Amino acid sequence: MAEEILIPSSGKITSQLTGSLLAVAFLTSFGSSMLYGYNLAVVNSPAAYIKSFYNKTVVSRNGTGLSGETLTLMYSLTVSVFAIGGLLGSLIVGMLVSRFGRKGTVVNTTVLVFIAGSLMGFSRICGSPEMVIIGRFITGIHSGISLSVVPMYLGEIAPKNLRGFLGLVPSIFIGTGVFAAQILGLHELLGKEEYWPLFLSVVFVPTFIQLLLLPWFPESPRYLLIEKNNVHATITALKWYRAKCDIQAEIEEMQEEQRSLSSVETLSVWNLLLDDSVRWQVLSVMVINIGMQLSGIDAIWFYTNDIFKNAGIPVPEIQYTTAGTGIIEIIAGLIGCFTIEKVGRRHLMIGGFTMMGICSAGITLALILQVKLLFMRYVSVCCVVGIIAGFCIGPAGVPFLITAELFKQSHRPAAYIIGGSLNWLSNFTVGFVFPFLQMSAGSYCYLVFATVCFSVAIYVYIVIPETKNKTFMEISRMFSKKESILETQGVFHVDQLKLKKMNGYGGLDHTSLEFDSSSSVP
């Protein structure tokens, strides 16, 4: 295991990646985050087999089959109930992490995966479509919890110079989960009709491995000290995650935050929304989580096969081409993970959303012109790849990381409830509205997504500071300075102030204020 290096001259701590940190990042992401990606894509390949099972079951029960509309409705419910479960999971995560802790929540919620896997795996034997739908709902609850608690846990155990790297590990595994579902769904593997229950229920395997190993690792040191006031357990956890090193500076930083929260209990969602001191942080979490889903990535994933078909790719080969996009997701996620501590969170989000916006506009142009210019079909394929890569390199994972970094310990659970619930609501909205949007706007529907992407990129550039290598208290003070400056702007006339951009932060500092001598009041 690597050691933590203390640099007294600069007053900063630089920690190297230890085996314990890496193991926890992989275990939590492998057994939780990866299942989210897997369950997003797993129902695409066996769709025809699941519909056939539903129809045969109803025939055996009632003697008559389902109409096409009713069958489509049942399958749509099977797909969309995952998002409904995810919304519920995101709403209860605050209560769970406060009661069981971060690691405790990850471990205790594995029971949901085993219940869901059993329901879906035995659904055909029992002749029960309801078991499939309920199983999808329960996996959604687990994913809704995991999407919040895993980044929260990793963000709290990571030293500040590795928080970005570890925070993006879950997004890599989400892409890996999508890729695994695409590969296992090939006809040569589990893509045959007799294997679809196993295909849906195989999610219990990574969760079982997680359950065997993760309990041996410590809880979040910040949770142990700030919320449980257990100094001994905090020191033990820090020594576990930092190996042989001087951990005094980190404990002092946590104690500083603990003192600042000594009279503050864990906030509810309503109290967080009413707290003026963090209104910019709350607004930022709302914008990036809504923008993450309204960027159109789900619509792109859903219609990738149609775009590839229009590009002239033979139908039997489309499944392999689609699986190839899964490799792109993983590569883009790795690029983001290994560059985030160098280029920062802001640049990954701004660059990712901008790339998605450009490619969304490119798809519109390609779809309009491909009738006259055949080569535009291949441009549309390149734009699909660009949107997926742009999403996975930043917007796929950074919003969850940023949610942890923008808030103190007392505000963090409520912030994740707000971000997570808006994320799942936006996910459901896109899935429900996009077909109608496509019918009414045609090829121009992707311009809506392009507008959203560009708007979020501009917001991030103007409002959200760079949090790279900053402690949670330092980030909180950065936003306090922004709030102070904005209040000052309300007192003085705009023409009397020259506002300079904070160096590298995209915010404003007290030192950024200068009176314009030419317009000063005598």
Coordinates of C-alpha atoms in Angstrom, one line a residue:
M1 CA 0.0 0.0 0.0
A2 CA 1.2 3.5 -0.8
E3 CA 1.9 6.1 1.9
E4 CA 0.5 9.5 2.4
I5 CA 3.0 12.3 1.9
L6 CA 2.8 15.4 4.0
I7 CA 4.3 18.6 2.5
P8 CA 4.7 21.1 5.4
S9 CA 6.1 23.9 3.2
S10 CA 2.8 24.3 1.3
G11 CA 0.5 23.3 4.1
K12 CA -1.2 20.8 1.8
I13 CA -1.6 17.1 1.9
T14 CA -1.0 14.9 -1.1
S15 CA -2.2 11.3 -0.8
Q16 CA -1.3 8.5 -3.1
L17 CA -3.8 5.8 -4.1
T18 CA -3.8 3.0 -1.6
G19 CA -5.0 -0.6 -2.1
S20 CA -7.8 -0.1 0.4
L21 CA -9.2 3.0 -1.4
L22 CA -9.0 1.2 -4.8
A23 CA -10.6 -1.9 -3.4
V24 CA -13.6 -0.1 -1.9
A25 CA -14.0 2.0 -5.1
F26 CA -14.1 -1.2 -7.2
L27 CA -16.3 -3.2 -4.8
T28 CA -19.0 -0.5 -4.3
S29 CA -19.0 0.3 -8.0
F30 CA -18.9 -3.4 -9.2
G31 CA -21.7 -4.5 -6.9
S32 CA -23.9 -1.4 -7.0
S33 CA -23.2 1.1 -9.8
M34 CA -22.6 -1.5 -12.5
L35 CA -26.1 -2.9 -11.9
Y36 CA -27.7 0.5 -12.8
G37 CA -26.0 0.4 -16.2
Y38 CA -26.8 -3.3 -16.7
N39 CA -30.5 -2.8 -15.8
L40 CA -30.8 0.1 -18.2
A41 CA -29.8 -2.1 -21.2
V42 CA -30.9 -5.6 -20.1
V43 CA -34.5 -5.4 -21.3
N44 CA -33.6 -4.3 -24.9
S45 CA -32.3 -7.7 -26.2
P46 CA -35.0 -10.0 -24.9
A47 CA -38.0 -7.6 -25.5
A48 CA -39.7 -10.0 -28.0
Y49 CA -39.3 -13.0 -25.7
I50 CA -40.7 -11.1 -22.7
K51 CA -43.7 -9.9 -24.7
S52 CA -44.3 -13.5 -25.9
F53 CA -44.1 -14.8 -22.3
Y54 CA -46.6 -12.1 -21.2
N55 CA -49.0 -13.1 -24.0
K56 CA -48.7 -16.8 -23.4
T57 CA -49.3 -16.4 -19.7
V58 CA -52.5 -14.4 -20.2
V59 CA -53.7 -16.9 -22.8
S60 CA -53.2 -19.7 -20.2
R61 CA -55.1 -17.7 -17.6
N62 CA -58.0 -16.2 -19.6
G63 CA -58.1 -18.3 -22.8
T64 CA -57.5 -15.2 -24.9
G65 CA -54.4 -13.2 -25.7
L66 CA -53.5 -9.6 -25.3
S67 CA -54.1 -6.9 -27.9
G68 CA -51.1 -5.3 -29.4
E69 CA -51.7 -2.0 -27.5
T70 CA -52.1 -3.8 -24.1
L71 CA -48.9 -5.9 -24.7
T72 CA -47.0 -2.8 -25.6
L73 CA -48.3 -1.1 -22.4
M74 CA -47.2 -4.1 -20.2
Y75 CA -43.8 -4.1 -21.7
S76 CA -43.5 -0.3 -21.4
L77 CA -44.5 -0.6 -17.7
T78 CA -41.7 -3.3 -17.3
V79 CA -39.2 -0.8 -18.7
S80 CA -40.4 2.4 -17.0
V81 CA -41.1 0.9 -13.6
F82 CA -37.3 0.8 -13.1
A83 CA -37.2 4.6 -13.2
I84 CA -40.2 4.8 -10.7
G85 CA -38.3 2.6 -8.3
G86 CA -35.2 4.7 -8.8
L87 CA -37.1 7.8 -7.8
L88 CA -38.3 6.1 -4.7
G89 CA -34.8 5.0 -3.9
S90 CA -33.4 8.5 -4.3
L91 CA -36.0 9.8 -1.9
I92 CA -35.2 7.5 1.0
V93 CA -31.4 7.6 0.6
G94 CA -31.0 10.5 3.1
M95 CA -32.8 8.5 5.8
L96 CA -30.7 5.4 5.1
V97 CA -27.3 7.0 5.1
S98 CA -28.0 8.9 8.4
R99 CA -29.2 5.7 10.1
F100 CA -26.9 3.0 8.7
G101 CA -23.9 5.1 7.5
R102 CA -22.6 5.2 4.0
K103 CA -21.0 1.7 3.8
G104 CA -23.8 0.3 5.9
T105 CA -26.4 1.5 3.4
V106 CA -24.5 -0.1 0.5
V107 CA -24.2 -3.4 2.4
N108 CA -27.8 -3.5 3.8
T109 CA -29.5 -2.7 0.5
T110 CA -27.9 -5.7 -1.2
V111 CA -31.0 -7.7 0.0
L112 CA -33.0 -5.8 -2.6
V113 CA -30.9 -7.3 -5.4
F114 CA -31.3 -10.8 -4.2
I115 CA -35.1 -10.4 -3.9
A116 CA -35.4 -8.8 -7.3
G117 CA -33.1 -11.4 -8.9
S118 CA -35.2 -14.2 -7.4
L119 CA -38.4 -12.7 -8.6
M120 CA -37.2 -12.3 -12.2
G121 CA -35.3 -15.5 -12.3
F122 CA -38.3 -17.7 -11.3
S123 CA -41.0 -15.6 -13.1
R124 CA -41.3 -18.0 -16.1
I125 CA -41.4 -21.1 -13.9
C126 CA -44.2 -19.5 -11.8
G127 CA -45.9 -18.2 -14.9
S128 CA -46.0 -14.7 -13.4
P129 CA -45.4 -11.5 -15.5
E130 CA -46.1 -9.6 -12.2
M131 CA -42.8 -11.0 -10.8
V132 CA -40.8 -9.5 -13.6
I133 CA -42.4 -6.1 -13.2
I134 CA -42.0 -6.1 -9.4
G135 CA -38.4 -7.3 -9.8
R136 CA -37.7 -4.4 -12.1
F137 CA -39.2 -2.0 -9.6
I138 CA -37.1 -3.3 -6.8
T139 CA -33.9 -3.1 -8.9
G140 CA -34.9 0.5 -9.6
I141 CA -35.1 1.2 -5.8
H142 CA -31.6 -0.3 -5.4
S143 CA -30.2 1.7 -8.3
G144 CA -31.8 4.9 -7.0
I145 CA -30.0 4.4 -3.6
S146 CA -26.7 3.3 -5.2
L147 CA -26.4 6.3 -7.5
S148 CA -26.4 8.6 -4.5
V149 CA -24.7 6.6 -1.7
V150 CA -21.7 5.2 -3.7
P151 CA -20.4 8.6 -4.8
M152 CA -21.1 10.0 -1.3
Y153 CA -19.1 7.1 0.3
L154 CA -16.2 7.4 -2.1
G155 CA -16.2 11.2 -1.8
E156 CA -15.9 11.0 1.9
I157 CA -13.2 8.4 2.2
A158 CA -11.0 9.9 -0.6
P159 CA -8.3 12.4 0.1
K160 CA -9.0 15.7 -1.6
N161 CA -6.5 15.2 -4.4
L162 CA -8.0 11.8 -5.3
R163 CA -11.7 12.6 -4.8
G164 CA -12.3 13.3 -8.5
F165 CA -10.6 10.1 -9.6
L166 CA -12.4 7.8 -7.1
G167 CA -15.7 9.7 -7.7
L168 CA -15.7 8.8 -11.4
V169 CA -15.0 5.1 -10.9
P170 CA -18.8 4.4 -10.5
S171 CA -19.5 6.0 -13.9
I172 CA -16.9 3.7 -15.5
F173 CA -18.8 0.7 -14.0
I174 CA -22.1 2.1 -15.2
G175 CA -20.7 2.0 -18.7
T176 CA -19.3 -1.5 -18.0
G177 CA -22.8 -2.6 -16.9
V178 CA -24.3 -1.4 -20.2
F179 CA -21.6 -3.1 -22.1
A180 CA -22.0 -6.4 -20.1
A181 CA -25.8 -6.4 -20.9
Q182 CA -25.0 -5.8 -24.6
I183 CA -22.5 -8.6 -24.7
L184 CA -24.5 -11.1 -22.7
G185 CA -27.6 -10.3 -24.8
L186 CA -25.9 -11.5 -28.0
H187 CA -27.6 -14.6 -29.5
E188 CA -24.5 -16.7 -28.9
L189 CA -24.7 -16.1 -25.1
L190 CA -27.9 -15.4 -23.2
G191 CA -29.8 -13.9 -26.1
K192 CA -31.9 -17.0 -26.7
E193 CA -35.5 -17.3 -25.6
E194 CA -34.9 -20.0 -23.0
Y195 CA -32.2 -17.8 -21.2
W196 CA -34.0 -14.5 -20.7
P197 CA -35.0 -15.1 -17.0
L198 CA -31.3 -15.9 -16.3
F199 CA -30.3 -12.8 -18.3
L200 CA -32.4 -10.6 -16.1
S201 CA -31.5 -12.2 -12.8
V202 CA -27.7 -12.5 -13.2
V203 CA -27.4 -9.2 -11.3
F204 CA -27.1 -11.0 -8.0
V205 CA -23.6 -12.3 -8.9
P206 CA -21.6 -9.0 -8.5
T207 CA -23.7 -8.1 -5.5
F208 CA -22.9 -11.4 -3.8
I209 CA -19.2 -10.7 -4.3
Q210 CA -19.6 -7.2 -2.9
L211 CA -21.5 -8.6 0.2
L212 CA -18.7 -11.1 0.9
L213 CA -15.9 -8.5 0.9
L214 CA -17.2 -4.9 1.5
P215 CA -18.1 -5.5 5.2
W216 CA -14.5 -6.0 6.0
F217 CA -13.7 -2.3 5.1
P218 CA -14.3 0.7 7.5
E219 CA -17.2 3.2 7.4
S220 CA -16.6 6.7 6.1
P221 CA -14.3 8.6 8.5
R222 CA -16.2 11.8 8.1
Y223 CA -19.5 10.0 9.0
L224 CA -17.8 8.4 12.1
L225 CA -16.4 11.7 13.4
I226 CA -18.9 14.4 12.4
E227 CA -22.2 12.5 12.8
K228 CA -21.2 9.7 15.3
N229 CA -18.4 11.6 17.2
N230 CA -16.4 8.4 17.3
V231 CA -12.8 9.6 17.3
H232 CA -11.2 6.2 17.8
A233 CA -13.1 4.6 14.9
T234 CA -12.3 7.7 12.7
I235 CA -8.6 7.3 13.4
T236 CA -8.8 3.5 12.7
A237 CA -10.6 4.2 9.4
L238 CA -8.1 6.9 8.3
K239 CA -5.1 4.6 9.0
W240 CA -6.8 1.9 7.0
Y241 CA -7.4 4.1 4.0
R242 CA -4.2 6.2 4.2
A243 CA -1.8 3.4 5.3
K244 CA 1.3 4.6 7.3
C245 CA 1.0 8.4 7.4
D246 CA 0.3 11.5 9.4
I247 CA -3.4 11.8 9.5
Q248 CA -3.6 14.7 12.0
A249 CA -4.2 17.4 9.3
E250 CA -7.2 15.5 8.0
I251 CA -8.7 15.0 11.4
E252 CA -8.3 18.7 12.2
E253 CA -10.0 19.6 8.9
M254 CA -13.0 17.3 9.9
Q255 CA -13.1 18.7 13.4
E256 CA -13.2 22.2 11.9
E257 CA -16.3 21.2 9.9
Q258 CA -17.7 19.5 13.0
R259 CA -17.4 22.7 15.0
S260 CA -19.0 24.7 12.3
L261 CA -22.0 22.3 12.4
S262 CA -22.1 21.9 16.2
S263 CA -25.4 23.6 16.4
V264 CA -26.8 22.3 13.1
E265 CA -28.6 19.0 12.8
T266 CA -28.8 17.1 9.5
L267 CA -31.1 19.2 7.3
S268 CA -34.3 18.0 5.7
V269 CA -34.9 18.6 2.0
W270 CA -37.4 21.4 2.8
N271 CA -34.9 23.1 5.2
L272 CA -32.2 22.8 2.6
L273 CA -34.4 24.5 0.0
L274 CA -35.1 27.3 2.4
D275 CA -31.4 27.8 3.4
D276 CA -30.3 31.0 1.6
S277 CA -26.6 30.3 2.5
V278 CA -26.5 27.4 0.1
R279 CA -29.0 28.5 -2.6
W280 CA -26.3 28.6 -5.4
Q281 CA -25.1 25.1 -4.4
V282 CA -28.7 23.8 -4.5
L283 CA -29.4 25.5 -7.8
S284 CA -26.2 24.1 -9.3
V285 CA -27.1 20.5 -8.2
M286 CA -30.6 20.9 -9.8
V287 CA -29.2 22.3 -13.1
I288 CA -26.5 19.6 -13.6
N289 CA -28.7 16.7 -12.6
I290 CA -31.6 17.8 -14.8
G291 CA -29.2 18.6 -17.6
M292 CA -27.6 15.2 -17.3
Q293 CA -30.8 13.5 -18.3
L294 CA -32.4 16.2 -20.6
S295 CA -29.2 16.2 -22.6
G296 CA -30.9 13.4 -24.6
I297 CA -28.5 10.6 -23.9
D298 CA -31.3 8.2 -23.1
A299 CA -33.0 9.0 -26.4
I300 CA -29.7 8.4 -28.2
W301 CA -29.3 5.0 -26.5
F302 CA -32.8 4.0 -27.3
Y303 CA -32.7 4.9 -31.0
T304 CA -29.1 3.9 -31.7
N305 CA -30.2 0.8 -33.7
D306 CA -32.5 2.9 -35.9
I307 CA -29.7 5.4 -36.7
F308 CA -27.3 2.5 -37.5
K309 CA -29.9 0.9 -39.7
N310 CA -30.4 4.1 -41.6
A311 CA -26.6 4.3 -42.1
G312 CA -26.7 1.1 -44.1
I313 CA -25.3 -1.3 -41.5
P314 CA -26.8 -4.8 -42.1
V315 CA -29.5 -5.7 -39.5
P316 CA -27.7 -8.9 -38.3
E317 CA -24.6 -6.8 -37.5
I318 CA -26.3 -3.9 -35.7
Q319 CA -26.2 -5.8 -32.4
Y320 CA -22.4 -6.0 -32.6
T321 CA -22.1 -2.4 -33.7
T322 CA -24.3 -1.3 -30.7
A323 CA -22.0 -3.4 -28.4
G324 CA -19.1 -1.5 -29.9
T325 CA -20.6 1.7 -28.5
G326 CA -20.3 0.1 -25.1
I327 CA -16.6 0.0 -25.5
I328 CA -16.6 3.7 -26.4
E329 CA -18.5 4.4 -23.1
I330 CA -15.8 2.6 -21.1
I331 CA -12.9 4.2 -22.8
A332 CA -14.5 7.7 -22.5
G333 CA -15.2 7.0 -18.8
L334 CA -11.5 6.0 -18.2
I335 CA -10.3 9.1 -20.0
G336 CA -12.5 11.2 -17.7
C337 CA -11.4 9.3 -14.6
F338 CA -7.6 9.6 -15.3
T339 CA -7.8 13.3 -16.3
I340 CA -10.2 14.8 -13.8
E341 CA -7.5 15.6 -11.2
K342 CA -5.5 17.4 -13.9
V343 CA -8.1 19.3 -16.0
G344 CA -10.7 19.7 -13.2
R345 CA -14.4 19.1 -12.8
R346 CA -15.5 22.2 -14.6
H347 CA -13.6 21.5 -17.8
L348 CA -14.9 17.9 -18.0
M349 CA -18.5 19.1 -17.6
I350 CA -18.2 22.1 -19.9
G351 CA -16.3 20.1 -22.5
G352 CA -18.7 17.1 -22.3
F353 CA -21.9 19.1 -22.5
T354 CA -20.5 21.2 -25.3
M355 CA -19.5 18.1 -27.3
M356 CA -22.9 16.6 -26.8
G357 CA -24.6 19.9 -28.0
I358 CA -22.5 20.1 -31.1
C359 CA -23.1 16.4 -32.0
S360 CA -26.9 16.7 -31.3
A361 CA -27.1 19.6 -33.7
G362 CA -25.0 17.5 -36.1
I363 CA -27.5 14.6 -36.0
T364 CA -30.3 17.0 -36.9
L365 CA -28.2 18.3 -39.9
A366 CA -27.3 14.7 -40.9
L367 CA -30.8 13.4 -40.8
I368 CA -32.1 16.3 -42.9
L369 CA -29.4 16.0 -45.6
Q370 CA -28.9 12.2 -45.7
V371 CA -31.6 11.9 -48.4
K372 CA -29.6 14.0 -50.8
L373 CA -26.1 13.3 -49.5
L374 CA -25.5 9.6 -48.7
F375 CA -22.3 10.2 -46.8
M376 CA -24.4 12.2 -44.1
R377 CA -25.6 8.8 -42.9
Y378 CA -22.1 8.1 -41.6
V379 CA -21.9 11.6 -40.1
S380 CA -25.0 10.7 -38.0
V381 CA -23.2 7.6 -36.8
C382 CA -20.1 9.7 -35.8
C383 CA -22.4 12.1 -34.0
V384 CA -24.0 9.3 -32.0
V385 CA -20.5 8.1 -31.0
G386 CA -19.6 11.7 -30.1
I387 CA -22.7 12.2 -27.9
I388 CA -22.0 8.9 -26.0
A389 CA -18.3 9.8 -25.6
G390 CA -19.0 13.4 -24.5
F391 CA -21.5 12.1 -22.0
C392 CA -19.3 9.4 -20.5
I393 CA -16.2 11.6 -20.2
G394 CA -17.8 14.1 -17.8
P395 CA -21.6 14.6 -17.5
A396 CA -22.2 10.9 -16.7
G397 CA -20.3 10.9 -13.4
V398 CA -19.2 14.4 -12.4
P399 CA -22.7 15.6 -11.2
F400 CA -22.8 12.9 -8.5
L401 CA -19.3 13.9 -7.4
I402 CA -20.1 17.6 -7.4
T403 CA -23.1 17.0 -5.3
A404 CA -20.9 15.5 -2.6
E405 CA -18.3 18.3 -2.9
L406 CA -20.6 21.4 -2.8
F407 CA -22.2 20.6 0.7
K408 CA -21.1 20.1 4.2
Q409 CA -21.9 16.9 6.1
S410 CA -25.2 18.2 7.5
H411 CA -26.5 19.2 4.1
R412 CA -25.2 16.4 2.0
P413 CA -27.9 13.7 2.4
A414 CA -30.7 16.2 1.5
A415 CA -28.7 17.4 -1.5
Y416 CA -28.4 13.9 -2.8
I417 CA -32.2 13.5 -2.4
I418 CA -32.8 16.6 -4.4
G419 CA -30.3 15.7 -7.1
G420 CA -31.2 12.1 -7.3
S421 CA -35.0 12.7 -7.5
L422 CA -34.6 15.3 -10.2
N423 CA -32.3 13.0 -12.1
W424 CA -34.8 10.1 -12.1
L425 CA -37.8 12.4 -12.8
S426 CA -35.9 13.9 -15.8
N427 CA -35.0 10.4 -16.9
F428 CA -38.7 9.4 -16.8
T429 CA -39.7 12.6 -18.6
V430 CA -37.4 12.1 -21.5
G431 CA -38.5 8.5 -21.9
F432 CA -42.2 9.5 -21.9
V433 CA -42.0 12.8 -23.9
F434 CA -39.3 11.9 -26.6
P435 CA -41.6 9.7 -28.8
F436 CA -44.1 12.6 -29.0
L437 CA -41.4 15.2 -29.5
Q438 CA -39.9 13.1 -32.4
M439 CA -43.4 12.8 -34.0
S440 CA -44.0 16.5 -33.8
A441 CA -40.6 17.9 -34.5
G442 CA -39.0 15.1 -36.6
S443 CA -35.3 15.5 -37.1
Y444 CA -35.4 18.9 -35.3
C445 CA -36.1 17.3 -32.0
Y446 CA -32.4 16.9 -31.3
L447 CA -32.0 20.7 -31.4
V448 CA -33.9 20.7 -28.1
F449 CA -31.2 18.5 -26.5
A450 CA -28.5 20.7 -28.1
T451 CA -30.0 23.7 -26.5
V452 CA -30.1 22.0 -23.1
C453 CA -26.5 20.9 -23.4
F454 CA -25.2 24.4 -24.4
S455 CA -27.2 26.0 -21.6
V456 CA -25.8 23.7 -18.9
A457 CA -22.3 24.3 -20.2
I458 CA -22.8 28.0 -20.0
Y459 CA -24.2 27.8 -16.4
V460 CA -21.3 25.6 -15.3
Y461 CA -18.8 28.1 -16.8
I462 CA -20.4 31.1 -15.0
V463 CA -21.5 29.7 -11.7
I464 CA -19.8 26.5 -10.5
P465 CA -16.2 27.0 -9.1
E466 CA -13.5 24.5 -9.6
T467 CA -13.5 22.1 -6.6
K468 CA -10.3 20.2 -7.6
N469 CA -8.0 19.6 -4.6
K470 CA -10.2 21.6 -2.2
T471 CA -11.4 20.5 1.2
F472 CA -15.2 20.6 1.8
M473 CA -14.7 23.6 4.1
E474 CA -12.7 25.5 1.4
I475 CA -15.4 24.8 -1.2
S476 CA -18.1 26.1 1.3
R477 CA -16.1 29.3 1.8
M478 CA -15.8 29.8 -1.9
F479 CA -19.5 29.8 -2.3
S480 CA -19.9 32.1 0.8
K481 CA -17.6 34.6 -1.0
K482 CA -19.8 34.4 -4.1
E483 CA -22.9 35.0 -2.0
S484 CA -21.2 38.0 -0.3
I485 CA -20.3 39.5 -3.7
L486 CA -23.8 39.1 -5.1
E487 CA -25.2 40.8 -2.1
T488 CA -22.8 43.7 -2.5
Q489 CA -23.9 44.0 -6.1
G490 CA -27.4 44.6 -4.9
V491 CA -26.2 47.5 -2.6
F492 CA -24.0 49.4 -5.2
H493 CA -24.9 50.4 -8.7
V494 CA -23.6 48.1 -11.3
D495 CA -21.7 50.9 -13.1
Q496 CA -19.7 51.5 -9.9
L497 CA -18.2 48.1 -9.8
K498 CA -15.7 46.3 -11.8
L499 CA -16.0 42.6 -11.3
K500 CA -13.1 40.4 -12.1
K501 CA -13.4 36.6 -12.6
M502 CA -11.9 34.6 -9.7
N503 CA -8.7 33.1 -10.9
G504 CA -9.6 29.7 -12.3
Y505 CA -12.9 29.4 -10.4
G506 CA -15.6 31.0 -12.5
G507 CA -16.8 32.8 -9.3
L508 CA -16.1 36.1 -7.6
D509 CA -13.8 37.0 -4.7
H510 CA -13.8 39.9 -2.3
T511 CA -10.6 41.0 -3.9
S512 CA -12.3 41.2 -7.2
L513 CA -14.2 44.3 -6.3
E514 CA -12.9 47.7 -7.3
F515 CA -14.7 51.0 -7.3
D516 CA -14.6 52.9 -10.5
S517 CA -13.0 56.2 -9.6
S518 CA -14.6 58.0 -12.4
S519 CA -18.1 57.3 -11.1
S520 CA -17.5 57.4 -7.3
V521 CA -19.8 59.3 -5.1
P522 CA -18.2 62.5 -3.8

